[in-house]
């Protein structure tokens, strides 16, 4: 099992750091899956996570100048590691003016992801700051726990409103209530609602647009549904706030799929990163 | 016109109905008095007054005149209700607190009367938020009986002169002592903290001093913890009037100019600390 990678390009480094910062805000511990072409940050929807699931996918070619990976075995050319993304985020903070960042999987005393940041210096030899991030190797027999979640059989799919507005509203609502109701319909309308003994607040978004999903059999799933009818789910407001607070850059596409009373599935797409986040209904 | 044509309540169901193009005109003023969760609101033809009290020693009032509103209609002489001010502020600032130039939140406020919730309709960029906040029985408020005719000493200062002083007040001191006198030191703020005493003097001839009417030397102490919240009102204001009466009650009146240049007032009344030695 080997892994070595290097980022030299400043823009790629900043971009990668931003992605890691976002992941760090969403999960305390998560699984990093390495394949020949991609990196995945995965949080499986165990009860321990409050039922929240996360699947973030990056094309390694868009970030790394060098990338070498040899998995556990030839037919299973992948590596699964458990780590705390906050550690990686902190290591990358020192890399803001770096000439290069190298990553390597090592096992000196215990398995670590070694992040070596080469910083500019006045002398001819570079300064190198090394961070050893403890990781746990996840054995192959557990890999099935980390399969890509399938898109749920949703009732409504809708584009999200401007994340900045959604974030302000959810932040305020968080002061007032622990749970929030998200409802949306196929006419591009979404409402965020909180209701307590003291206060009820509802924010109405319109003209959001509904993405069309082509199903395998070629038909669109939602043709029979009354376009005005709302699909709704009550979720933990902190989880929603974490998702919105973690977004450092506006995604190219942001949408959510609602399975009434069961789960809300968020999809945020950037040019080279896709993030899916599942929040179960309370 | 037959009486039955109108519904039982009257054509206008709201005893208070107000509109504001920029909700910040209201929210920033309310923040200047937000040192307790609860506030009492009084609406009359003149406008809105929001009162917050603590420990029976301090009272703050924010006044937003009817002219500030684009629409302000009150169906009774005084409409009064008690409300959770923290919740009200969270609702008024639902779209965020940063003031981006050109964007503002429009507000419509409606209240049906005793027993009904306060309704807020806020709109920004085509997004509408509706809030329904439960109101409570108004409680008796302190009547400070600060008699405007019995003012012993009065000064009006430009706020920028006082802001830094207030921020730097030694919080290890339990009290702030205010001395006002026709003789030196004229106007002095003193604290007595762990590191020692600190005195800050303002001369009556200072550029910052707009009005100086001190007839008698007075020294009074006030609990710093009670006055600290007034720093917010001070930071928003351009001028502050400081007055004391014969019993040492303190009246601070802050003149605040909003984003549109309109003037509003916030005042704080504070009882002197009972352990005065002088």
Coordinates of C-alpha atoms in Angstrom, one line a residue:
Chain A
X1 CA 0.0 0.0 0.0
X2 CA 1.6 3.2 -1.1
X3 CA 0.5 6.8 -1.5
X4 CA 2.4 9.8 -2.6
X5 CA 1.2 13.1 -4.0
X6 CA 2.4 16.6 -4.6
X7 CA 0.7 19.9 -5.3
X8 CA 2.8 22.7 -6.7
X9 CA 0.3 25.0 -8.3
X10 CA -0.8 27.8 -5.9
X11 CA -4.3 28.0 -7.2
X12 CA -4.8 24.2 -6.8
X13 CA -3.4 24.3 -3.3
X14 CA -5.8 27.0 -2.3
X15 CA -8.6 25.2 -3.8
X16 CA -7.7 22.0 -2.1
X17 CA -7.4 23.8 1.2
X18 CA -10.8 25.3 0.8
X19 CA -12.3 21.8 0.1
X20 CA -10.6 20.4 3.2
X21 CA -11.8 23.3 5.3
X22 CA -15.4 22.6 4.2
X23 CA -15.0 18.9 5.0
X24 CA -13.6 19.8 8.4
X25 CA -16.7 21.8 9.2
X26 CA -18.9 18.9 8.4
X27 CA -17.3 16.0 10.0
X28 CA -15.0 15.5 13.0
X29 CA -13.8 12.2 11.7
X30 CA -14.3 10.8 8.2
X31 CA -13.1 8.3 5.7
X32 CA -10.7 9.2 3.0
X33 CA -10.9 6.8 0.0
X34 CA -8.1 7.0 -2.5
X35 CA -8.4 5.5 -6.0
X36 CA -6.2 6.0 -9.0
X37 CA -8.3 8.9 -10.3
X38 CA -10.2 10.2 -7.3
X39 CA -10.3 11.2 -3.7
X40 CA -13.4 10.7 -1.7
X41 CA -14.3 12.1 1.8
X42 CA -17.0 9.9 3.2
X43 CA -19.1 10.0 6.3
X44 CA -21.4 7.1 6.5
X45 CA -24.9 7.6 8.0
X46 CA -24.4 5.8 11.2
X47 CA -26.4 6.7 14.2
X48 CA -23.2 7.9 15.8
X49 CA -23.1 10.7 13.2
X50 CA -26.7 11.6 14.0
X51 CA -27.7 9.8 10.8
X52 CA -25.9 12.4 8.6
X53 CA -24.2 11.1 5.5
X54 CA -21.6 12.9 3.4
X55 CA -20.0 12.0 0.1
X56 CA -17.5 14.3 -1.4
X57 CA -15.7 13.5 -4.6
X58 CA -12.6 15.1 -6.2
X59 CA -10.8 14.4 -9.4
X60 CA -7.2 14.1 -8.3
X61 CA -6.0 15.4 -11.6
X62 CA -7.5 18.7 -11.0
X63 CA -5.5 19.3 -7.8
X64 CA -2.3 17.2 -7.8
X65 CA 0.7 17.6 -10.0
X66 CA 1.9 14.2 -9.0
X67 CA -0.2 11.4 -7.7
X68 CA 0.9 7.8 -7.1
X69 CA -1.4 5.3 -5.4
X70 CA -1.0 1.6 -4.9
X71 CA -3.9 0.0 -3.2
X72 CA -4.2 -2.9 -0.8
X73 CA -4.2 -5.4 -3.6
X74 CA -4.1 -5.4 -7.4
X75 CA -7.9 -6.2 -7.8
X76 CA -8.7 -3.7 -5.0
X77 CA -6.5 -0.8 -6.0
X78 CA -7.8 1.5 -3.4
X79 CA -6.9 2.8 0.1
X80 CA -9.4 3.6 2.8
X81 CA -8.2 5.7 5.7
X82 CA -9.9 7.1 8.7
X83 CA -8.8 10.6 9.8
X84 CA -9.8 13.9 11.3
X85 CA -10.1 16.4 8.5
X86 CA -9.4 19.2 11.0
X87 CA -5.8 17.9 11.2
X88 CA -5.4 18.1 7.5
X89 CA -7.0 21.5 7.4
X90 CA -4.6 22.8 10.1
X91 CA -1.6 21.4 8.2
X92 CA -2.7 23.1 5.1
X93 CA -3.0 26.5 6.9
X94 CA 0.8 26.6 7.0
X95 CA 0.8 26.1 3.3
X96 CA -0.5 29.5 2.2
X97 CA 2.7 30.7 0.6
X98 CA 4.2 27.3 0.0
X99 CA 6.3 26.3 -3.0
X100 CA 5.0 22.8 -2.8
X101 CA 3.0 20.4 -0.6
X102 CA 3.8 16.7 -0.6
X103 CA 1.7 14.0 1.0
X104 CA 2.8 10.5 1.8
X105 CA 1.4 7.6 3.7
X106 CA 4.0 6.4 6.2
X107 CA 4.1 3.9 9.0
X108 CA 7.1 4.8 11.2
X109 CA 5.5 4.2 14.6
X110 CA 1.9 4.2 13.5
X111 CA 0.1 4.9 10.2
X112 CA 0.3 8.6 9.4
X113 CA -0.4 10.9 6.4
X114 CA 2.7 12.9 6.3
X115 CA 2.2 16.4 4.9
X116 CA 5.4 18.2 4.1
X117 CA 5.0 21.9 3.3
X118 CA 8.0 23.4 1.4
X119 CA 8.1 27.1 2.3
X120 CA 10.1 29.8 0.5
X121 CA 13.3 30.9 2.3
X122 CA 16.0 33.4 1.8
X123 CA 18.8 30.8 1.8
X124 CA 19.3 28.2 -0.9
X125 CA 17.8 25.4 1.1
X126 CA 14.1 25.4 1.6
X127 CA 12.3 25.4 4.9
X128 CA 10.1 22.4 5.3
X129 CA 7.3 22.1 7.8
X130 CA 6.1 18.5 8.3
X131 CA 2.8 17.5 9.8
X132 CA 2.2 13.8 10.7
X133 CA -1.5 13.3 10.7
X134 CA -2.6 10.0 12.4
X135 CA -4.7 7.8 10.3
X136 CA -6.3 4.4 10.7
X137 CA -6.2 2.0 7.8
X138 CA -9.7 0.6 7.2
X139 CA -9.5 -3.1 6.3
X140 CA -11.1 -4.3 3.1
X141 CA -13.8 -6.2 4.9
X142 CA -15.3 -2.9 6.0
X143 CA -15.2 -1.2 2.7
X144 CA -18.8 -2.0 1.9
X145 CA -19.8 0.4 4.7
X146 CA -18.6 3.2 2.6
X147 CA -20.4 2.7 -0.7
X148 CA -21.7 5.7 -2.6
X149 CA -25.2 6.3 -1.3
X150 CA -27.8 6.1 -4.1
X151 CA -30.0 9.0 -4.8
X152 CA -33.1 8.4 -2.8
X153 CA -36.5 8.1 -4.3
X154 CA -37.3 11.7 -3.7
X155 CA -40.7 13.4 -3.8
X156 CA -39.3 16.8 -4.8
X157 CA -36.1 18.0 -6.3
X158 CA -35.4 21.7 -6.2
X159 CA -32.5 24.1 -6.7
X160 CA -31.4 25.9 -3.6
X161 CA -31.8 29.6 -3.1
X162 CA -28.7 31.9 -2.9
X163 CA -26.7 30.2 -0.2
X164 CA -25.8 33.5 1.3
X165 CA -29.4 34.3 2.0
X166 CA -30.2 30.8 3.1
X167 CA -27.3 30.9 5.5
X168 CA -28.3 34.2 7.1
X169 CA -31.9 33.0 7.6
X170 CA -30.8 29.6 9.0
X171 CA -28.3 31.3 11.3
X172 CA -31.1 33.4 12.8
X173 CA -33.5 30.6 13.0
X174 CA -31.0 28.6 14.8
X175 CA -31.2 31.1 17.7
X176 CA -34.9 30.4 17.9
X177 CA -35.3 26.7 17.5
X178 CA -33.5 23.4 17.4
X179 CA -35.3 22.0 14.4
X180 CA -36.3 23.4 11.1
X181 CA -38.9 22.3 8.5
X182 CA -37.8 22.4 4.9
X183 CA -40.6 22.1 2.4
X184 CA -40.6 22.5 -1.4
X185 CA -42.7 21.8 -4.4
X186 CA -42.3 21.3 -8.1
X187 CA -43.3 24.9 -8.8
X188 CA -39.9 26.1 -7.7
X189 CA -41.2 27.2 -4.2
X190 CA -39.3 26.4 -1.0
X191 CA -40.2 27.4 2.6
X192 CA -38.0 27.2 5.7
X193 CA -40.1 27.2 8.9
X194 CA -39.5 27.1 12.6
X195 CA -42.2 26.9 15.2
X196 CA -41.8 27.2 18.9
X197 CA -44.0 28.3 21.8
X198 CA -42.6 31.8 21.5
X199 CA -42.4 32.4 17.8
X200 CA -43.1 31.1 14.3
X201 CA -41.0 32.2 11.4
X202 CA -41.4 31.2 7.8
X203 CA -39.2 32.3 4.9
X204 CA -40.6 31.8 1.4
X205 CA -38.4 31.4 -1.6
X206 CA -39.9 31.4 -5.1
X207 CA -38.8 30.8 -8.7
X208 CA -36.1 28.5 -7.6
X209 CA -36.5 26.0 -10.5
X210 CA -36.7 22.3 -10.3
X211 CA -34.0 20.2 -11.9
X212 CA -35.2 17.4 -14.2
X213 CA -33.9 14.0 -13.5
X214 CA -34.0 11.4 -16.2
X215 CA -34.7 8.0 -14.7
X216 CA -33.2 4.8 -16.0
X217 CA -36.3 3.9 -17.8
X218 CA -36.3 7.3 -19.5
X219 CA -39.3 8.8 -17.8
X220 CA -39.2 11.7 -15.3
X221 CA -40.1 10.5 -11.8
X222 CA -42.3 13.3 -10.8
X223 CA -44.8 13.6 -13.6
X224 CA -47.8 12.5 -11.5
X225 CA -47.2 14.8 -8.6
X226 CA -49.3 17.9 -8.0
X227 CA -46.8 20.8 -8.7
X228 CA -48.2 22.8 -5.8
X229 CA -48.0 20.0 -3.3
X230 CA -45.1 20.4 -0.7
X231 CA -42.7 17.7 0.3
X232 CA -41.5 18.4 3.8
X233 CA -39.0 17.2 6.3
X234 CA -38.1 18.4 9.8
X235 CA -34.4 18.3 10.4
X236 CA -31.8 19.3 13.0
X237 CA -31.1 22.9 12.3
X238 CA -27.5 22.7 13.4
X239 CA -26.7 20.2 10.7
X240 CA -28.1 22.4 8.1
X241 CA -26.3 25.4 9.5
X242 CA -23.0 23.4 9.4
X243 CA -23.5 22.6 5.8
X244 CA -24.2 26.2 4.8
X245 CA -21.5 27.7 7.1
X246 CA -18.9 25.4 5.5
X247 CA -19.4 26.7 2.0
X248 CA -16.6 29.0 1.3
X249 CA -17.2 29.4 -2.4
X250 CA -20.5 29.6 -4.3
X251 CA -21.2 26.2 -6.0
X252 CA -22.0 26.1 -9.7
X253 CA -25.1 24.1 -8.9
X254 CA -26.8 23.6 -5.6
X255 CA -30.0 21.5 -5.2
X256 CA -31.7 19.3 -2.7
X257 CA -34.0 16.3 -3.0
X258 CA -36.6 15.9 -0.3
X259 CA -38.1 12.5 0.6
X260 CA -41.1 13.6 2.7
X261 CA -40.6 13.0 6.4
X262 CA -37.5 10.9 5.8
X263 CA -34.5 12.6 4.5
X264 CA -33.1 15.7 2.7
X265 CA -30.3 15.1 0.2
X266 CA -28.2 18.1 -0.7
X267 CA -26.0 18.2 -3.7
X268 CA -23.5 21.0 -4.2
X269 CA -21.4 20.9 -7.3
X270 CA -18.3 22.9 -8.0
X271 CA -16.1 22.6 -11.1
X272 CA -14.0 19.9 -9.8
X273 CA -15.6 18.9 -6.5
X274 CA -19.0 17.4 -5.8
X275 CA -20.5 17.2 -2.3
X276 CA -23.5 15.3 -1.3
X277 CA -24.9 15.7 2.2
X278 CA -27.8 13.7 3.7
X279 CA -29.7 14.9 6.7
X280 CA -32.3 12.6 8.1
X281 CA -35.7 13.8 9.3
X282 CA -36.2 14.0 13.0
Chain B
X1 CA -74.1 52.6 5.0
X2 CA -75.5 49.6 6.9
X3 CA -73.4 48.7 10.0
X4 CA -73.4 45.0 9.0
X5 CA -71.3 45.8 5.9
X6 CA -68.3 46.0 8.2
X7 CA -67.0 43.0 10.1
X8 CA -67.4 43.2 13.9
X9 CA -63.9 44.4 14.6
X10 CA -63.9 47.5 12.3
X11 CA -62.4 48.0 8.9
X12 CA -58.8 48.1 10.2
X13 CA -58.2 44.9 12.2
X14 CA -54.8 46.0 13.5
X15 CA -54.5 48.4 16.4
X16 CA -50.9 49.0 15.3
X17 CA -49.8 48.9 11.7
X18 CA -46.4 50.2 10.6
X19 CA -44.1 50.0 7.6
X20 CA -40.5 50.7 7.2
X21 CA -38.4 50.6 4.0
X22 CA -35.3 49.8 5.9
X23 CA -35.7 47.5 9.0
X24 CA -32.3 48.6 10.2
X25 CA -33.8 51.9 11.3
X26 CA -35.6 49.9 13.9
X27 CA -33.2 47.0 14.6
X28 CA -30.1 49.1 15.2
X29 CA -32.0 51.2 17.8
X30 CA -33.4 48.2 19.5
X31 CA -29.9 46.8 19.8
X32 CA -28.8 49.9 21.7
X33 CA -31.2 48.9 24.5
X34 CA -31.0 45.1 24.3
X35 CA -29.5 44.2 27.7
X36 CA -32.4 42.1 28.8
X37 CA -34.5 39.5 27.0
X38 CA -37.8 41.3 27.6
X39 CA -39.0 44.7 26.5
X40 CA -42.2 46.6 26.7
X41 CA -43.4 48.4 23.6
X42 CA -45.6 51.5 23.6
X43 CA -47.1 52.8 20.4
X44 CA -48.9 56.1 20.2
X45 CA -49.6 58.5 17.4
X46 CA -46.1 59.9 18.1
X47 CA -44.4 56.7 17.3
X48 CA -42.9 53.7 19.1
X49 CA -41.1 53.5 22.4
X50 CA -39.4 50.4 23.5
X51 CA -38.4 50.1 27.2
X52 CA -36.0 47.7 28.8
X53 CA -35.3 47.5 32.6
X54 CA -33.0 45.7 34.9
X55 CA -32.6 45.3 38.6
X56 CA -35.0 48.1 39.3
X57 CA -32.0 50.4 38.9
X58 CA -31.7 51.0 35.2
X59 CA -34.1 51.7 32.4
X60 CA -33.4 52.3 28.8
X61 CA -35.8 53.7 26.2
X62 CA -35.6 53.7 22.5
X63 CA -37.8 56.2 20.6
X64 CA -38.6 55.8 17.0
X65 CA -40.9 58.6 15.9
X66 CA -43.8 58.0 13.6
X67 CA -42.0 60.1 10.9
X68 CA -39.3 57.6 10.6
X69 CA -41.8 55.0 9.4
X70 CA -43.3 55.1 5.9
X71 CA -46.6 54.2 7.5
X72 CA -47.6 54.3 11.1
X73 CA -51.1 53.9 12.3
X74 CA -52.4 53.4 15.8
X75 CA -56.0 52.8 16.5
X76 CA -56.0 53.3 20.2
X77 CA -54.4 56.0 22.3
X78 CA -51.7 53.8 23.5
X79 CA -51.0 50.2 22.4
X80 CA -48.8 48.4 24.9
X81 CA -47.4 44.9 24.9
X82 CA -44.4 43.0 26.3
X83 CA -42.3 41.0 24.0
X84 CA -39.1 39.0 23.9
X85 CA -36.6 41.5 22.5
X86 CA -34.0 38.8 21.6
X87 CA -36.5 37.1 19.4
X88 CA -37.7 40.3 17.9
X89 CA -34.2 41.3 17.0
X90 CA -33.5 37.8 15.5
X91 CA -36.6 38.3 13.3
X92 CA -35.8 41.9 12.3
X93 CA -32.4 40.8 11.2
X94 CA -33.4 37.5 9.6
X95 CA -31.7 38.4 6.4
X96 CA -28.4 39.2 8.1
X97 CA -26.9 42.2 9.8
X98 CA -24.3 43.4 7.3
X99 CA -25.3 46.6 5.6
X100 CA -24.5 46.1 2.0
X101 CA -25.0 49.4 0.1
X102 CA -28.2 49.4 -1.8
X103 CA -29.8 46.4 -0.1
X104 CA -32.2 46.7 2.7
X105 CA -34.9 44.7 4.3
X106 CA -38.4 46.1 4.1
X107 CA -40.6 45.6 7.2
X108 CA -44.3 45.6 7.9
X109 CA -45.4 45.2 11.5
X110 CA -49.0 44.5 12.5
X111 CA -50.6 43.9 15.9
X112 CA -54.2 43.0 16.5
X113 CA -54.3 43.9 20.1
X114 CA -54.3 42.3 23.5
X115 CA -53.7 38.6 23.4
X116 CA -52.5 38.5 19.8
X117 CA -49.0 37.9 18.5
X118 CA -47.0 40.6 16.8
X119 CA -46.8 39.9 13.1
X120 CA -43.7 40.9 11.1
X121 CA -43.4 40.7 7.3
X122 CA -39.9 41.2 6.1
X123 CA -38.7 41.3 2.5
X124 CA -35.4 41.4 0.9
X125 CA -34.5 40.6 -2.8
X126 CA -37.9 39.0 -3.4
X127 CA -37.6 36.7 -0.5
X128 CA -40.4 37.1 2.2
X129 CA -40.2 36.1 5.8
X130 CA -43.2 36.1 8.0
X131 CA -42.8 36.1 11.8
X132 CA -45.4 35.6 14.5
X133 CA -44.1 36.5 17.9
X134 CA -46.1 35.9 21.0
X135 CA -46.7 39.0 23.2
X136 CA -47.1 39.1 26.9
X137 CA -48.9 41.0 29.6
X138 CA -47.2 44.3 30.0
X139 CA -45.6 44.6 33.5
X140 CA -45.4 47.7 35.6
X141 CA -42.4 49.7 34.7
X142 CA -40.3 51.9 36.9
X143 CA -41.2 55.5 37.0
X144 CA -37.8 57.1 37.5
X145 CA -39.5 60.4 38.2
X146 CA -36.5 62.1 36.6
X147 CA -37.9 65.5 36.8
X148 CA -36.8 67.6 33.9
X149 CA -37.3 70.7 35.9
X150 CA -35.2 69.6 38.8
X151 CA -32.0 69.0 36.7
X152 CA -29.0 70.2 38.7
X153 CA -26.3 69.6 36.2
X154 CA -26.4 69.1 32.4
X155 CA -23.8 68.7 29.8
X156 CA -23.9 67.8 26.1
X157 CA -20.8 66.2 24.7
X158 CA -19.9 65.0 21.3
X159 CA -20.1 61.2 21.5
X160 CA -16.7 60.6 19.8
X161 CA -15.0 62.1 22.8
X162 CA -16.7 59.7 25.2
X163 CA -16.6 56.5 23.2
X164 CA -13.0 55.6 23.8
X165 CA -13.3 56.5 27.5
X166 CA -16.2 54.2 27.9
X167 CA -14.6 51.3 26.1
X168 CA -11.5 51.7 28.3
X169 CA -13.4 51.9 31.6
X170 CA -11.7 49.8 34.2
X171 CA -14.2 46.9 34.6
X172 CA -12.5 45.7 37.7
X173 CA -14.1 48.7 39.3
X174 CA -17.6 48.1 40.6
X175 CA -18.7 51.6 40.1
X176 CA -18.1 54.6 37.8
X177 CA -18.1 57.9 39.6
X178 CA -19.3 60.9 37.8
X179 CA -18.4 64.3 39.0
X180 CA -20.0 67.4 37.5
X181 CA -19.1 70.8 38.7
X182 CA -19.0 74.5 37.8
X183 CA -15.4 74.4 39.0
X184 CA -12.5 72.1 38.1
X185 CA -12.5 69.3 37.2
X186 CA -15.9 70.3 35.5
X187 CA -16.7 66.8 34.3
X188 CA -14.8 63.7 35.6
X189 CA -15.3 60.0 35.2
X190 CA -13.5 57.9 37.8
X191 CA -13.0 54.2 38.4
X192 CA -11.5 52.4 41.4
X193 CA -10.3 49.1 40.2
X194 CA -7.7 46.5 41.1
X195 CA -4.9 48.5 39.6
X196 CA -5.9 51.7 41.3
X197 CA -8.0 54.7 40.5
X198 CA -8.4 56.2 37.1
X199 CA -9.8 59.7 36.4
X200 CA -10.8 61.1 33.0
X201 CA -11.5 64.8 32.9
X202 CA -13.3 66.8 30.3
X203 CA -12.9 70.6 30.5
X204 CA -15.9 72.8 30.0
X205 CA -13.9 74.6 27.3
X206 CA -13.2 71.4 25.4
X207 CA -14.2 71.3 21.7
X208 CA -16.2 68.3 22.5
X209 CA -18.3 70.1 25.0
X210 CA -21.4 71.6 23.3
X211 CA -23.3 72.6 26.4
X212 CA -22.1 73.0 29.9
X213 CA -24.7 73.9 32.5
X214 CA -23.4 72.9 35.9
X215 CA -24.8 74.8 38.9
X216 CA -23.5 72.7 41.7
X217 CA -20.7 70.2 42.4
X218 CA -22.2 66.7 42.4
X219 CA -20.4 63.4 42.7
X220 CA -22.4 60.3 42.2
X221 CA -21.5 56.6 41.7
X222 CA -23.2 54.2 39.5
X223 CA -22.7 50.4 39.1
X224 CA -20.6 49.8 36.1
X225 CA -22.4 46.6 35.2
X226 CA -25.6 48.6 34.8
X227 CA -24.1 51.3 32.7
X228 CA -22.0 49.1 30.4
X229 CA -24.8 48.3 28.0
X230 CA -25.2 52.0 27.3
X231 CA -21.9 51.8 25.4
X232 CA -23.9 50.4 22.4
X233 CA -26.1 53.5 22.3
X234 CA -23.0 55.6 22.7
X235 CA -21.3 54.0 19.8
X236 CA -24.3 54.7 17.5
X237 CA -24.8 58.3 18.7
X238 CA -23.3 61.6 17.6
X239 CA -24.1 63.5 20.8
X240 CA -24.9 62.6 24.3
X241 CA -26.6 64.7 27.0
X242 CA -25.7 63.8 30.6
X243 CA -27.9 65.1 33.4
X244 CA -28.3 64.5 37.1
X245 CA -31.0 65.6 39.5
X246 CA -30.9 66.5 43.1
X247 CA -31.1 62.8 44.1
X248 CA -28.2 61.8 41.9
X249 CA -30.3 60.0 39.3
X250 CA -28.5 59.9 36.0
X251 CA -30.1 60.6 32.7
X252 CA -28.1 59.8 29.5
X253 CA -29.7 60.8 26.3
X254 CA -28.2 59.7 23.0
X255 CA -28.9 61.4 19.7
X256 CA -28.6 58.9 17.0
X257 CA -28.6 59.6 13.3
X258 CA -29.8 56.7 11.1
X259 CA -28.6 55.7 7.6
X260 CA -31.0 58.2 6.1
X261 CA -29.8 61.0 8.4
X262 CA -33.0 61.0 10.5
X263 CA -32.6 61.6 14.2
X264 CA -33.8 59.2 16.9
X265 CA -33.2 59.1 20.6
X266 CA -32.2 56.5 23.1
X267 CA -32.1 57.3 26.8
X268 CA -30.8 55.5 29.8
X269 CA -31.8 56.3 33.4
X270 CA -29.8 55.0 36.2
X271 CA -30.1 55.1 40.0
X272 CA -27.0 56.1 42.0
X273 CA -25.3 53.3 43.8
X274 CA -26.5 53.1 47.4
X275 CA -23.1 52.8 48.9
X276 CA -22.2 56.5 48.3
X277 CA -20.0 57.9 50.9
X278 CA -20.2 61.5 49.8

